[in-house]
Coordinates of C-alpha atoms in Angstrom, one line a residue:
Chain V
M24 CA 78.5 80.7 72.4
P25 CA 75.8 82.4 74.4
T26 CA 74.9 85.9 73.3
Q27 CA 74.9 87.5 76.7
P28 CA 78.6 88.0 77.8
L29 CA 79.5 87.2 81.4
L30 CA 81.7 90.2 81.5
Q31 CA 81.7 93.2 79.3
V32 CA 84.4 95.8 79.5
E33 CA 84.1 99.1 77.7
D34 CA 86.7 101.8 77.2
L35 CA 88.4 100.7 80.4
K36 CA 91.1 103.0 81.6
T37 CA 93.5 102.6 84.5
Y38 CA 95.8 105.6 84.8
Y39 CA 98.4 106.1 87.6
P40 CA 99.1 109.8 88.3
I41 CA 102.7 111.0 88.2
K42 CA 103.0 113.6 90.9
G43 CA 105.7 116.2 91.1
G44 CA 106.7 119.5 92.5
V45 CA 106.2 120.9 96.0
L46 CA 102.4 120.8 95.9
K47 CA 102.3 117.2 94.6
R48 CA 100.3 118.2 91.6
T49 CA 99.5 115.6 89.0
K50 CA 101.8 116.2 86.1
S51 CA 100.8 113.4 83.8
H52 CA 99.6 109.8 83.9
V53 CA 101.0 106.4 83.3
K54 CA 98.4 104.9 81.0
A55 CA 98.6 101.3 82.2
V56 CA 95.3 100.3 80.6
N57 CA 94.1 102.6 77.9
E58 CA 90.6 102.3 76.4
V59 CA 90.3 98.5 76.4
S60 CA 87.0 97.0 75.3
L61 CA 86.3 93.3 75.4
E62 CA 83.7 90.7 76.1
I63 CA 84.1 87.5 78.0
Y64 CA 81.6 84.6 77.6
E65 CA 80.6 82.1 80.1
G66 CA 82.7 78.9 80.2
E67 CA 85.4 80.2 77.9
T68 CA 89.1 80.8 78.5
L69 CA 90.4 84.1 77.3
G70 CA 94.1 84.3 77.0
V71 CA 95.7 87.7 77.4
V72 CA 99.2 88.0 76.0
G73 CA 101.8 90.7 75.6
E74 CA 105.3 91.6 76.7
S75 CA 106.1 92.7 80.3
G76 CA 104.6 96.1 81.2
C77 CA 101.9 96.0 78.5
G78 CA 99.2 96.3 81.2
K79 CA 97.8 92.7 81.1
S80 CA 98.1 92.3 84.9
T81 CA 96.6 95.7 85.5
L82 CA 93.7 94.9 83.2
G83 CA 93.0 91.7 85.3
R84 CA 93.3 93.6 88.6
T85 CA 91.1 96.4 87.4
I86 CA 88.4 94.0 86.3
L87 CA 88.4 92.5 89.8
G88 CA 88.3 96.0 91.4
L89 CA 91.7 95.6 93.0
E90 CA 92.9 98.7 91.1
S91 CA 90.5 101.5 90.7
K92 CA 89.6 102.3 87.2
S93 CA 90.0 105.8 85.8
G94 CA 87.3 105.5 83.2
G95 CA 85.1 103.2 81.2
S96 CA 82.6 100.6 82.5
I97 CA 82.7 97.0 83.6
Q98 CA 79.5 95.0 83.3
F99 CA 79.4 91.7 85.1
K100 CA 76.3 89.5 84.5
G101 CA 74.6 92.5 83.0
N102 CA 75.1 94.8 85.9
D103 CA 77.4 97.8 85.8
I104 CA 79.9 97.2 88.7
G105 CA 80.4 100.9 89.1
S106 CA 76.8 101.5 90.0
L107 CA 76.6 98.9 92.7
T108 CA 76.4 99.6 96.4
E109 CA 79.1 98.3 98.7
R110 CA 77.1 95.3 99.8
Q111 CA 76.2 94.3 96.3
L112 CA 79.8 94.8 95.2
K113 CA 80.9 92.3 97.9
K114 CA 78.6 89.8 96.5
Y115 CA 79.9 90.3 93.0
K116 CA 83.5 90.2 94.1
K117 CA 82.8 86.8 95.6
D118 CA 81.9 85.7 92.1
M119 CA 85.2 86.9 90.6
Q120 CA 88.5 85.5 92.0
M121 CA 92.1 85.7 91.1
I122 CA 95.1 83.3 91.1
F123 CA 98.3 85.1 91.6
Q124 CA 101.7 84.8 89.8
D125 CA 104.0 84.2 92.7
P126 CA 103.0 81.2 94.8
F127 CA 105.7 82.2 97.3
A128 CA 104.5 85.7 97.9
S129 CA 100.7 85.2 97.7
L130 CA 100.4 83.4 101.0
N131 CA 100.9 84.9 104.4
P132 CA 104.0 83.2 105.7
R133 CA 102.7 83.2 109.3
Q134 CA 99.4 81.6 108.7
K135 CA 98.7 77.9 108.4
I136 CA 97.2 76.8 105.1
G137 CA 94.0 75.5 106.7
K138 CA 93.4 78.8 108.5
A139 CA 94.2 80.8 105.4
L140 CA 91.6 78.9 103.4
E141 CA 89.0 79.0 106.2
E142 CA 89.4 82.8 106.4
V143 CA 87.6 83.1 103.1
F144 CA 84.6 81.5 104.6
V145 CA 84.9 83.6 107.7
I146 CA 84.6 86.7 105.6
H147 CA 81.8 85.6 103.3
T148 CA 79.7 83.0 105.1
T149 CA 78.3 82.2 108.5
M150 CA 79.5 78.7 108.6
S151 CA 80.4 77.1 111.9
K152 CA 84.0 76.2 112.6
K153 CA 83.3 72.5 111.9
E154 CA 81.6 73.2 108.6
R155 CA 84.5 75.5 107.5
K156 CA 87.1 72.8 108.3
Q157 CA 85.1 70.3 106.4
R158 CA 84.8 72.5 103.4
V159 CA 88.5 73.3 103.4
L160 CA 89.4 69.6 103.5
E161 CA 87.2 69.1 100.5
L162 CA 88.9 72.0 98.7
L163 CA 92.3 70.6 99.5
S164 CA 91.4 67.2 98.0
E165 CA 89.8 68.9 95.0
V166 CA 93.1 70.6 94.2
G167 CA 95.2 67.4 94.8
L168 CA 96.4 68.1 98.3
N169 CA 95.4 66.1 101.3
K170 CA 94.3 66.7 104.9
E171 CA 97.8 66.5 106.4
H172 CA 98.5 69.7 104.6
Y173 CA 95.8 71.5 106.6
D174 CA 98.2 72.3 109.6
R175 CA 101.2 73.3 107.6
Y176 CA 102.8 76.7 107.0
P177 CA 103.4 78.0 103.4
H178 CA 107.2 77.5 103.6
E179 CA 106.7 73.8 104.0
F180 CA 105.3 73.5 100.5
S181 CA 106.8 73.4 97.1
G182 CA 106.0 76.0 94.4
G183 CA 103.5 73.7 92.7
Q184 CA 101.7 72.9 95.9
R185 CA 101.5 76.5 96.9
Q186 CA 100.0 77.3 93.6
R187 CA 97.4 74.6 94.3
I188 CA 96.6 76.3 97.5
G189 CA 96.2 79.6 95.6
I190 CA 93.8 77.8 93.3
A191 CA 91.9 76.4 96.3
R192 CA 91.6 79.8 97.7
A193 CA 90.2 81.2 94.4
M194 CA 87.8 78.3 94.1
A195 CA 86.6 78.4 97.7
L196 CA 83.6 80.6 97.0
N197 CA 82.5 78.9 93.7
P198 CA 83.2 81.9 91.5
S199 CA 82.2 82.1 87.9
L200 CA 85.1 84.2 86.7
V201 CA 88.7 83.5 87.6
V202 CA 91.6 85.7 86.6
C203 CA 94.8 83.7 86.4
D204 CA 97.6 86.3 86.5
E205 CA 100.7 84.5 85.2
A206 CA 99.4 81.6 87.3
V207 CA 102.0 79.1 86.0
S208 CA 104.9 81.4 85.0
A209 CA 106.8 80.9 88.2
L210 CA 106.7 77.1 88.0
D211 CA 108.9 74.7 86.2
V212 CA 107.6 73.0 83.1
S213 CA 106.5 69.7 84.5
V214 CA 104.6 71.4 87.4
Q215 CA 103.2 73.9 84.9
A216 CA 101.6 71.0 83.0
Q217 CA 100.1 69.6 86.2
I218 CA 98.6 72.9 87.2
I219 CA 97.2 73.6 83.8
K220 CA 95.6 70.1 83.9
L221 CA 94.1 71.0 87.3
L222 CA 92.8 74.3 86.0
K223 CA 91.1 72.6 83.0
E224 CA 89.6 69.9 85.3
L225 CA 88.1 72.5 87.6
Q226 CA 86.8 74.5 84.6
A227 CA 85.0 71.5 83.3
K228 CA 83.6 70.6 86.7
H229 CA 82.4 74.1 87.8
Q230 CA 81.7 75.8 84.5
L231 CA 84.4 78.3 85.2
T232 CA 85.3 81.2 83.0
Y233 CA 89.1 82.0 82.9
V234 CA 91.0 85.1 82.0
F235 CA 94.4 83.6 81.5
I236 CA 97.1 86.3 81.6
S237 CA 100.5 85.1 80.5
H238 CA 103.5 86.0 78.4
D239 CA 104.0 82.3 77.6
L240 CA 102.4 81.9 74.2
G241 CA 102.7 78.1 74.2
V242 CA 100.7 77.9 77.4
V243 CA 98.1 80.4 76.2
R244 CA 97.7 78.5 72.9
H245 CA 97.2 75.3 74.8
I246 CA 94.6 76.6 77.3
S247 CA 92.7 79.4 75.5
D248 CA 89.6 79.5 73.4
R249 CA 90.2 83.1 72.4
V250 CA 93.3 85.2 72.7
L251 CA 93.7 88.9 73.3
V252 CA 97.0 90.6 72.3
M253 CA 97.9 93.7 74.3
Y254 CA 100.5 96.3 73.6
L255 CA 101.3 99.3 75.8
G256 CA 97.9 99.2 77.5
T257 CA 95.8 98.9 74.5
T258 CA 94.3 95.9 72.7
V259 CA 95.9 95.2 69.3
E260 CA 94.3 92.0 68.2
L261 CA 91.6 89.6 69.4
G262 CA 90.4 86.4 67.9
T263 CA 89.9 82.7 68.5
T264 CA 93.1 80.8 69.3
E265 CA 93.2 79.5 65.8
Q266 CA 92.7 82.8 64.2
I267 CA 95.5 84.4 66.2
F268 CA 98.0 81.6 65.9
K269 CA 97.3 80.6 62.3
N270 CA 96.4 83.9 60.8
P271 CA 97.8 86.8 62.8
Q272 CA 96.9 90.2 61.3
H273 CA 98.6 92.8 63.4
P274 CA 102.4 93.3 62.8
Y275 CA 102.9 93.1 66.6
T276 CA 101.1 89.8 66.9
K277 CA 103.2 88.5 64.0
A278 CA 106.4 89.6 65.7
L279 CA 105.3 88.1 69.0
L280 CA 104.4 84.7 67.4
S281 CA 107.7 84.6 65.4
S282 CA 109.5 84.7 68.8
I283 CA 108.2 81.3 69.8
P284 CA 111.1 78.9 69.5
R285 CA 110.3 75.9 67.3
P286 CA 112.0 72.7 68.2
I287 CA 111.7 71.3 64.7
P288 CA 115.1 71.0 63.0
G289 CA 115.5 72.0 59.5
R290 CA 112.4 74.1 59.5
K291 CA 113.3 77.8 59.3
R292 CA 110.9 80.5 60.1
E293 CA 111.3 84.1 59.5
R294 CA 112.0 85.8 62.8
I295 CA 110.7 89.3 63.0
K296 CA 112.9 91.4 65.3
L297 CA 111.4 94.5 66.8
E298 CA 113.7 97.5 67.1
G299 CA 113.9 99.5 70.2
D300 CA 112.2 99.2 73.6
L301 CA 108.6 99.3 74.7
P302 CA 107.8 103.1 74.8
S303 CA 107.0 104.4 78.2
A304 CA 103.4 104.3 79.1
S305 CA 103.8 107.8 80.7
N306 CA 104.9 109.3 77.4
Y307 CA 102.3 107.8 75.1
P308 CA 103.1 107.8 71.4
T309 CA 100.7 109.6 69.2
G310 CA 98.7 107.7 66.6
C311 CA 99.1 104.0 66.7
P312 CA 101.0 103.1 69.9
F313 CA 103.0 100.5 68.0
H314 CA 104.3 102.8 65.2
T315 CA 107.6 103.5 66.9
R316 CA 108.6 99.9 66.6
C317 CA 106.4 98.7 63.7
P318 CA 108.4 97.4 60.7
V319 CA 105.7 98.5 58.3
A320 CA 104.6 101.8 59.8
T321 CA 103.5 104.5 57.5
E322 CA 102.8 108.2 57.9
A323 CA 99.1 107.5 58.7
C324 CA 100.2 105.3 61.7
R325 CA 102.1 108.2 63.2
E326 CA 99.0 110.5 63.0
A327 CA 95.8 108.6 63.6
K328 CA 95.0 106.0 66.1
P329 CA 93.8 102.9 64.3
E330 CA 90.2 101.7 64.8
W331 CA 89.2 98.5 66.4
R332 CA 87.9 96.6 63.3
E333 CA 86.4 93.2 62.7
V334 CA 88.3 91.6 59.9
E335 CA 86.6 88.2 59.9
E336 CA 84.0 86.8 62.3
G337 CA 85.1 87.3 65.8
H338 CA 88.6 88.5 64.8
Y339 CA 89.4 92.1 65.7
V340 CA 92.5 94.1 64.8
A341 CA 93.6 97.6 65.5
C342 CA 95.8 98.4 62.5
H343 CA 95.6 100.8 59.6
L344 CA 97.3 98.3 57.2
V345 CA 94.9 95.4 57.6
Chain W
M30 CA 104.7 61.0 86.2
S31 CA 101.4 61.0 88.0
T32 CA 100.3 64.0 89.9
D33 CA 100.0 62.3 93.2
L34 CA 103.5 60.9 93.0
A35 CA 104.9 64.4 92.3
I36 CA 103.3 65.8 95.4
E37 CA 104.6 63.0 97.5
T38 CA 108.2 63.7 96.6
N39 CA 107.8 67.4 96.9
S40 CA 106.4 67.3 100.4
S41 CA 109.2 65.0 101.6
N42 CA 111.7 67.4 100.2
S43 CA 110.3 70.4 101.9
E44 CA 109.6 68.8 105.3
K45 CA 113.1 68.8 106.6
K46 CA 114.0 72.1 105.1
K47 CA 113.1 74.5 107.8
D48 CA 112.4 74.9 111.5
G49 CA 109.7 77.1 112.8
F50 CA 110.3 80.8 112.9
I51 CA 110.8 81.1 116.7
V52 CA 113.1 78.0 117.0
E53 CA 115.3 79.3 114.2
T54 CA 115.6 82.8 115.7
V55 CA 116.5 81.4 119.1
K56 CA 119.1 79.1 117.5
K57 CA 120.7 82.1 115.8
L58 CA 120.5 84.2 119.0
V59 CA 122.4 81.7 121.1
Q60 CA 125.3 81.7 118.6
N61 CA 125.9 85.3 119.6
K62 CA 128.0 85.1 122.9
L63 CA 127.3 88.6 124.0
A64 CA 123.6 88.1 123.6
V65 CA 123.7 85.0 125.7
I66 CA 125.5 86.9 128.4
G67 CA 122.8 89.6 128.2
L68 CA 120.1 87.0 128.4
V69 CA 121.7 85.5 131.5
I70 CA 121.9 88.9 133.2
I71 CA 118.3 89.7 132.4
F72 CA 117.2 86.2 133.5
I73 CA 119.0 86.6 136.9
Q74 CA 117.6 90.0 137.3
V75 CA 114.0 88.9 136.7
V76 CA 114.4 86.0 139.1
L77 CA 115.8 88.4 141.8
A78 CA 113.1 90.9 141.2
I79 CA 110.3 88.3 141.5
S80 CA 111.7 86.5 144.5
A81 CA 113.0 89.7 146.3
P82 CA 111.2 89.2 149.7
F83 CA 112.6 85.7 150.0
I84 CA 116.3 86.4 149.2
V85 CA 117.0 89.4 151.3
S86 CA 117.5 89.3 155.1
Y87 CA 116.7 93.0 155.6
G88 CA 113.9 95.1 154.2
P89 CA 114.9 97.9 151.8
Y90 CA 113.6 100.6 154.2
E91 CA 114.9 98.9 157.4
Q92 CA 117.4 101.2 159.2
D93 CA 120.1 100.1 161.6
P94 CA 121.8 103.1 163.3
T95 CA 124.5 100.8 164.7
A96 CA 125.6 99.6 161.3
T97 CA 126.0 102.6 159.0
Y98 CA 128.5 103.0 156.2
L99 CA 129.4 99.3 156.2
G100 CA 131.7 98.5 153.3
V101 CA 131.3 95.8 150.7
G102 CA 131.9 92.3 152.2
S103 CA 130.8 93.1 155.7
E104 CA 129.3 90.4 157.7
G105 CA 125.5 90.1 157.2
H106 CA 125.5 92.9 154.6
F107 CA 127.6 91.6 151.7
L108 CA 127.1 94.7 149.7
G109 CA 127.4 96.9 152.7
T110 CA 125.0 99.5 154.1
D111 CA 124.2 103.1 153.4
N112 CA 124.3 106.2 155.7
Y113 CA 121.1 105.0 157.5
G114 CA 122.3 101.5 157.9
R115 CA 120.0 100.1 155.2
D116 CA 121.1 97.0 153.5
M117 CA 122.5 97.8 150.0
W118 CA 121.8 94.3 148.6
S119 CA 118.1 94.6 149.6
R120 CA 117.8 98.0 148.1
I121 CA 119.5 96.9 144.8
V122 CA 117.2 93.9 144.5
Y123 CA 114.1 96.0 145.3
G124 CA 115.4 98.6 142.9
S125 CA 115.6 96.1 140.1
R126 CA 111.8 95.5 140.6
I127 CA 111.2 99.2 140.1
S128 CA 113.5 99.4 137.0
L129 CA 111.9 96.3 135.4
I130 CA 108.3 97.4 136.1
V131 CA 109.0 100.9 134.8
G132 CA 110.8 99.5 131.8
V133 CA 108.1 97.0 130.9
S134 CA 105.2 99.5 131.4
T135 CA 106.8 102.3 129.5
V136 CA 107.7 100.0 126.6
A137 CA 104.2 98.5 126.7
I138 CA 102.5 101.9 126.6
G139 CA 105.0 103.1 124.0
L140 CA 104.4 100.1 121.8
L141 CA 100.6 100.4 122.1
G142 CA 100.7 104.0 121.0
G143 CA 103.5 103.5 118.5
I144 CA 102.0 100.4 116.8
T145 CA 98.6 102.0 116.5
L146 CA 100.0 105.2 114.9
G147 CA 102.5 103.3 112.8
L148 CA 99.8 100.9 111.4
L149 CA 97.5 103.7 110.6
A150 CA 100.2 105.8 109.0
G151 CA 101.6 103.0 107.0
Y152 CA 98.4 101.6 105.7
F153 CA 96.2 104.6 105.1
K154 CA 97.9 107.0 102.8
K155 CA 95.8 110.0 103.8
L156 CA 96.6 109.7 107.5
D157 CA 100.3 109.2 106.8
A158 CA 101.2 112.8 106.3
I159 CA 99.4 114.0 109.4
I160 CA 100.6 111.3 111.8
M161 CA 104.2 111.4 110.6
R162 CA 104.3 115.2 111.0
I163 CA 103.2 114.9 114.6
V164 CA 105.8 112.2 115.1
D165 CA 108.5 114.5 113.6
L166 CA 107.4 117.2 116.0
L167 CA 107.9 114.8 119.0
F168 CA 111.3 113.8 117.6
A169 CA 112.4 117.5 117.5
F170 CA 112.7 117.5 121.3
P171 CA 115.7 115.8 122.9
G172 CA 114.2 112.9 124.8
I173 CA 115.2 113.8 128.4
L174 CA 114.1 117.4 127.8
L175 CA 110.7 116.2 126.6
A176 CA 110.4 114.0 129.6
M177 CA 111.3 116.8 132.0
L178 CA 108.8 119.1 130.3
I179 CA 106.0 116.5 130.8
I180 CA 107.1 115.9 134.5
A181 CA 107.2 119.7 135.0
M182 CA 103.6 119.7 133.9
L183 CA 102.4 116.6 135.8
G184 CA 104.6 116.8 138.9
T185 CA 107.4 114.5 140.1
S186 CA 106.5 110.9 140.7
L187 CA 107.5 107.5 139.4
V188 CA 104.1 107.2 137.6
N189 CA 104.7 110.5 135.8
V190 CA 108.1 109.3 134.8
V191 CA 106.4 106.2 133.2
I192 CA 104.0 108.5 131.3
A193 CA 106.8 110.8 130.2
I194 CA 109.1 108.1 128.9
S195 CA 106.2 106.3 127.3
I196 CA 105.2 109.4 125.3
W197 CA 108.8 109.7 124.3
S198 CA 108.9 106.1 123.1
I199 CA 105.9 106.5 120.8
P200 CA 107.4 108.3 117.8
G201 CA 110.4 105.9 117.4
C202 CA 108.0 102.9 117.5
A203 CA 105.6 104.6 115.1
R204 CA 108.3 105.1 112.5
I205 CA 109.6 101.6 112.7
V206 CA 106.1 100.1 112.4
R207 CA 105.2 102.4 109.6
G208 CA 108.3 101.4 107.7
S209 CA 107.5 97.7 108.0
V210 CA 103.9 98.1 107.2
L211 CA 104.9 99.9 104.0
S212 CA 107.0 97.0 102.9
V213 CA 104.5 94.3 104.0
K214 CA 101.5 95.8 102.4
K215 CA 103.1 95.6 99.0
Q216 CA 103.4 91.8 99.4
E217 CA 101.2 89.8 97.0
Y218 CA 99.3 88.1 99.8
V219 CA 97.8 91.4 100.9
M220 CA 96.5 91.8 97.3
A221 CA 95.3 88.2 97.5
L222 CA 93.4 88.9 100.7
R223 CA 91.7 91.9 99.2
S224 CA 90.7 89.8 96.2
V225 CA 88.9 87.3 98.4
G226 CA 87.2 90.3 100.0
A227 CA 89.0 90.8 103.4
G228 CA 88.4 94.2 105.0
N229 CA 91.1 96.6 106.1
T230 CA 90.8 95.8 109.8
R231 CA 91.3 92.1 109.2
I232 CA 94.2 92.7 106.8
L233 CA 95.9 95.1 109.2
L234 CA 95.6 93.2 112.4
K235 CA 95.6 89.6 111.3
H236 CA 98.1 89.8 108.5
I237 CA 100.2 92.9 108.4
L238 CA 100.9 93.2 112.1
P239 CA 102.1 89.6 112.6
N240 CA 104.5 90.1 109.8
C241 CA 106.0 93.3 111.4
T242 CA 106.9 91.6 114.7
A243 CA 110.6 91.2 114.1
P244 CA 111.5 95.0 114.1
I245 CA 109.0 95.6 116.9
I246 CA 110.7 93.0 119.2
V247 CA 114.1 94.5 118.5
F248 CA 112.7 98.0 119.2
A249 CA 111.1 96.9 122.4
T250 CA 114.3 95.3 123.7
T251 CA 116.6 98.2 123.1
R252 CA 113.9 100.5 124.3
M253 CA 113.9 98.7 127.6
A254 CA 117.5 99.7 128.1
T255 CA 116.8 103.3 127.2
A256 CA 113.7 103.4 129.5
I257 CA 115.6 102.1 132.5
L258 CA 118.4 104.5 131.9
S259 CA 116.1 107.4 131.5
T260 CA 114.2 106.5 134.7
A261 CA 117.4 106.4 136.6
S262 CA 118.5 109.7 135.1
L263 CA 115.3 111.5 135.9
S264 CA 115.3 110.0 139.5
Y265 CA 119.0 111.1 139.8
L266 CA 117.9 114.6 138.9
G267 CA 115.2 114.4 141.5
L268 CA 112.3 114.3 139.0
G269 CA 111.3 110.7 139.4
A270 CA 111.3 108.3 142.4
Q271 CA 111.8 110.2 145.6
P272 CA 113.8 109.0 148.6
P273 CA 113.6 106.7 150.4
T274 CA 112.4 104.7 147.4
P275 CA 115.2 102.2 146.5
E276 CA 115.4 103.4 142.9
W277 CA 118.8 103.1 141.4
G278 CA 119.1 106.6 140.1
A279 CA 117.8 108.1 143.3
M280 CA 120.3 105.9 145.2
I281 CA 123.2 107.3 143.2
A282 CA 122.0 110.8 143.9
A283 CA 121.9 110.0 147.7
G284 CA 125.2 108.2 147.6
Q285 CA 127.2 110.9 145.8
N286 CA 127.3 113.0 149.0
F287 CA 129.3 110.2 150.6
M288 CA 131.5 109.5 147.6
W289 CA 134.8 109.7 149.6
D290 CA 133.7 107.9 152.7
A291 CA 131.5 105.2 151.3
P292 CA 131.9 105.0 147.5
H293 CA 130.0 101.8 147.3
M294 CA 126.7 103.7 148.0
A295 CA 126.9 105.3 144.5
V296 CA 129.0 102.8 142.7
I297 CA 126.8 99.7 143.3
P298 CA 123.6 101.2 141.9
G299 CA 125.7 102.6 139.0
V300 CA 127.0 99.1 138.2
A301 CA 123.5 97.7 138.5
I302 CA 122.2 100.3 135.9
M303 CA 125.2 99.6 133.7
L304 CA 124.7 95.8 133.7
T305 CA 121.0 96.1 133.0
V306 CA 121.3 98.5 130.2
F307 CA 124.2 96.6 128.7
A308 CA 122.2 93.3 128.9
F309 CA 119.2 94.7 127.1
N310 CA 121.3 96.4 124.5
V311 CA 123.3 93.3 123.6
V312 CA 120.2 91.2 123.5
G313 CA 118.5 93.8 121.3
D314 CA 121.5 93.8 118.9
G315 CA 121.6 90.0 119.0
L316 CA 117.9 89.8 118.1
R317 CA 118.4 92.3 115.3
D318 CA 121.0 90.1 113.7
A319 CA 119.0 86.9 114.4
L320 CA 115.8 88.3 112.9
D321 CA 117.4 90.0 109.9
P322 CA 117.0 87.6 106.9
N323 CA 119.8 89.2 105.1
M324 CA 122.3 88.1 107.7
N325 CA 121.8 84.4 106.9
V326 CA 125.2 83.3 105.7

C-alpha cells in the first residue's frame, strides 16, 4: 500500500440546519456526518456500511462536493479541496465521480442515452461532435452495451442496463476515485453480480479507487479491501475486510454482522438484537453515540465520547470497552 | 448466464413496453370525447382564421346600406348583417383572427415571463422569497381590475390589452413552473449532472425545463381561454379593440343596442366566444388528465 493516501478526510462534518420560528433562525443541526476522519489509498476499495440514515451517503456526497461541508478538511492527491479556486476545483471534480443508487432516477427521462453521455464531454472537453460520439460508443461497449443503445431513451432500458449507463457516465472522464452510492442495491441478485463483476473489471483496467457505500454486508465483503462501519454520522470501526468480518471489535459491528443470514443448516449463530431505534441525528446522544442501544454500555459510555484507537495494525475502533 | 445473453433478453423485454411520450399523451387525449370536440373546434377556428380572405364574400368593413339588419339565413349573408349592412360571417371570421392572435401573444409573453421567474424562484433559494412575494402582490389584484389599471395607464388599444393580459398571466405561470422545478430538482439525475460538473444554466435549461413541460402546456391551453375571454370583456367595456374592429367583445357591445330588433348581432359573437373558450378549456382539462401520470389506470 502506498504511503501517500489518494484522499484524506479529517474531522469532516456535514450539518443540516433546522430552522424554526418567524425569523427562520437556526435552532439546531442535524449532524449527518460528524467528525469523520479516514484515508483512502489508490487502487483500493473502501466499503462503507451502516444502517439507513447513518450518514454513509452524505459522507460520499460531501467528499465529492455535492453537499457542502460544515467543517473539517478534504485532501485529494495532497491538495486541500477547500483551498482551491473554482477552476482548479472543476479539474479535481473531474477526477472524482459517483455512481448513484437508483438507476431509474439518475438519468434524465427526456434525454437519449448517447446525448446524456456526450454531455459530459461537452462540459469538460473541447472534443468535436464526431470525437464525442466515437468516445461514447467506446464507453458503451466498455460497460457491456452496444451502439444500438446510443439513440434510446432511459425508459427503454432495464435496471441493470441503466446502471451500466450510470457507470459509463462516471467512467467517461477517466476519474481516479469513484463513489458507488448503493450502486447495486436497487438491482436483483443476478444483475447485482454482473454489475459487481463489471466494476471489478473496470477497476483492474483503469486503476480505480472505489468508495463502495452499501448496507448489504455480503456485497461489501465481496468487493472491499477495507471496510468502514458508520453509526449515526460517526465512524465506529475501520479495518481490512478480514479484520472486520473475522474479528469485529465494536459491539455495533458485532450486532451488524450477526444480522447476516447464514444459509448453512444446523449451524446456529448468536444473533445480537439491538433494542430501540436509531437515535435522531438532530438530538445527538452525549458520550458514545451508540450507548443508547449498546448491550454492554457502561457509565463511562454515557459520559465521554470514545477515542478513535488503533487496536491492531490498520484496525481502528471507537469504543471504551475494547 | 453470460452477461451478453442477459442484456439481449432485457432489451427485447423493454422494447415493446412503451411508446414515446408525445404519442402516449395524444393516445390518452383522444380517448376523452370532450377534448376531441374541443380540438375539432380549435382546428376549425384556426383554419378559418388563416384562410379568412378566401372564404368570405364580403370584407369585414364593407358596408351595404341596402342590406342592414338582415337576419340569420338571409341570401348571400348566411349569418345576417349588422346595422351598417356588414356581413356578420365575415366579421366573425376576422374576429377569430384577432382572438387567436391576442390569445397566442398574451400566452407567449406570459409564459416567457412566468417561466423565467418560475425557474429562477424554484432553483435559486435566495431569489425564491423575493420573486414569490412579487407574484403574491400581483395575485392580490382581481385580474380584470389589474388589466383595467394597466390600460388606464397605457391608453385603450388592442396592443395594450395584450400587454395587460400578459402581465396578469405571469404570476400564475410563475407559480406553476416554480412548483414543478422544486420537484424536478430533487430528482437524482440533477444530482448526477452536478457530479459530472454541469453548471446551473445547463441544468436549468437543458434538464429541468424539459421535464416541467407537462404543467406548462396545460397552463398555456387553459390560459388561452382566459385570455380570449378577457380580451372580449375589455373590448366590450370599451377598453380594448375600438369599433369598427371586428373584435367579438366589441361586436357584442355594438349589438346590444339592437338587442330587440336584431338579436343575432350580439348573440352570434357571444356564441363564438363561448365556443372558443369552451374548446380551449376542455382541451386543457383533457391534457391535464392525459399528462398526469397518476391518472394511468
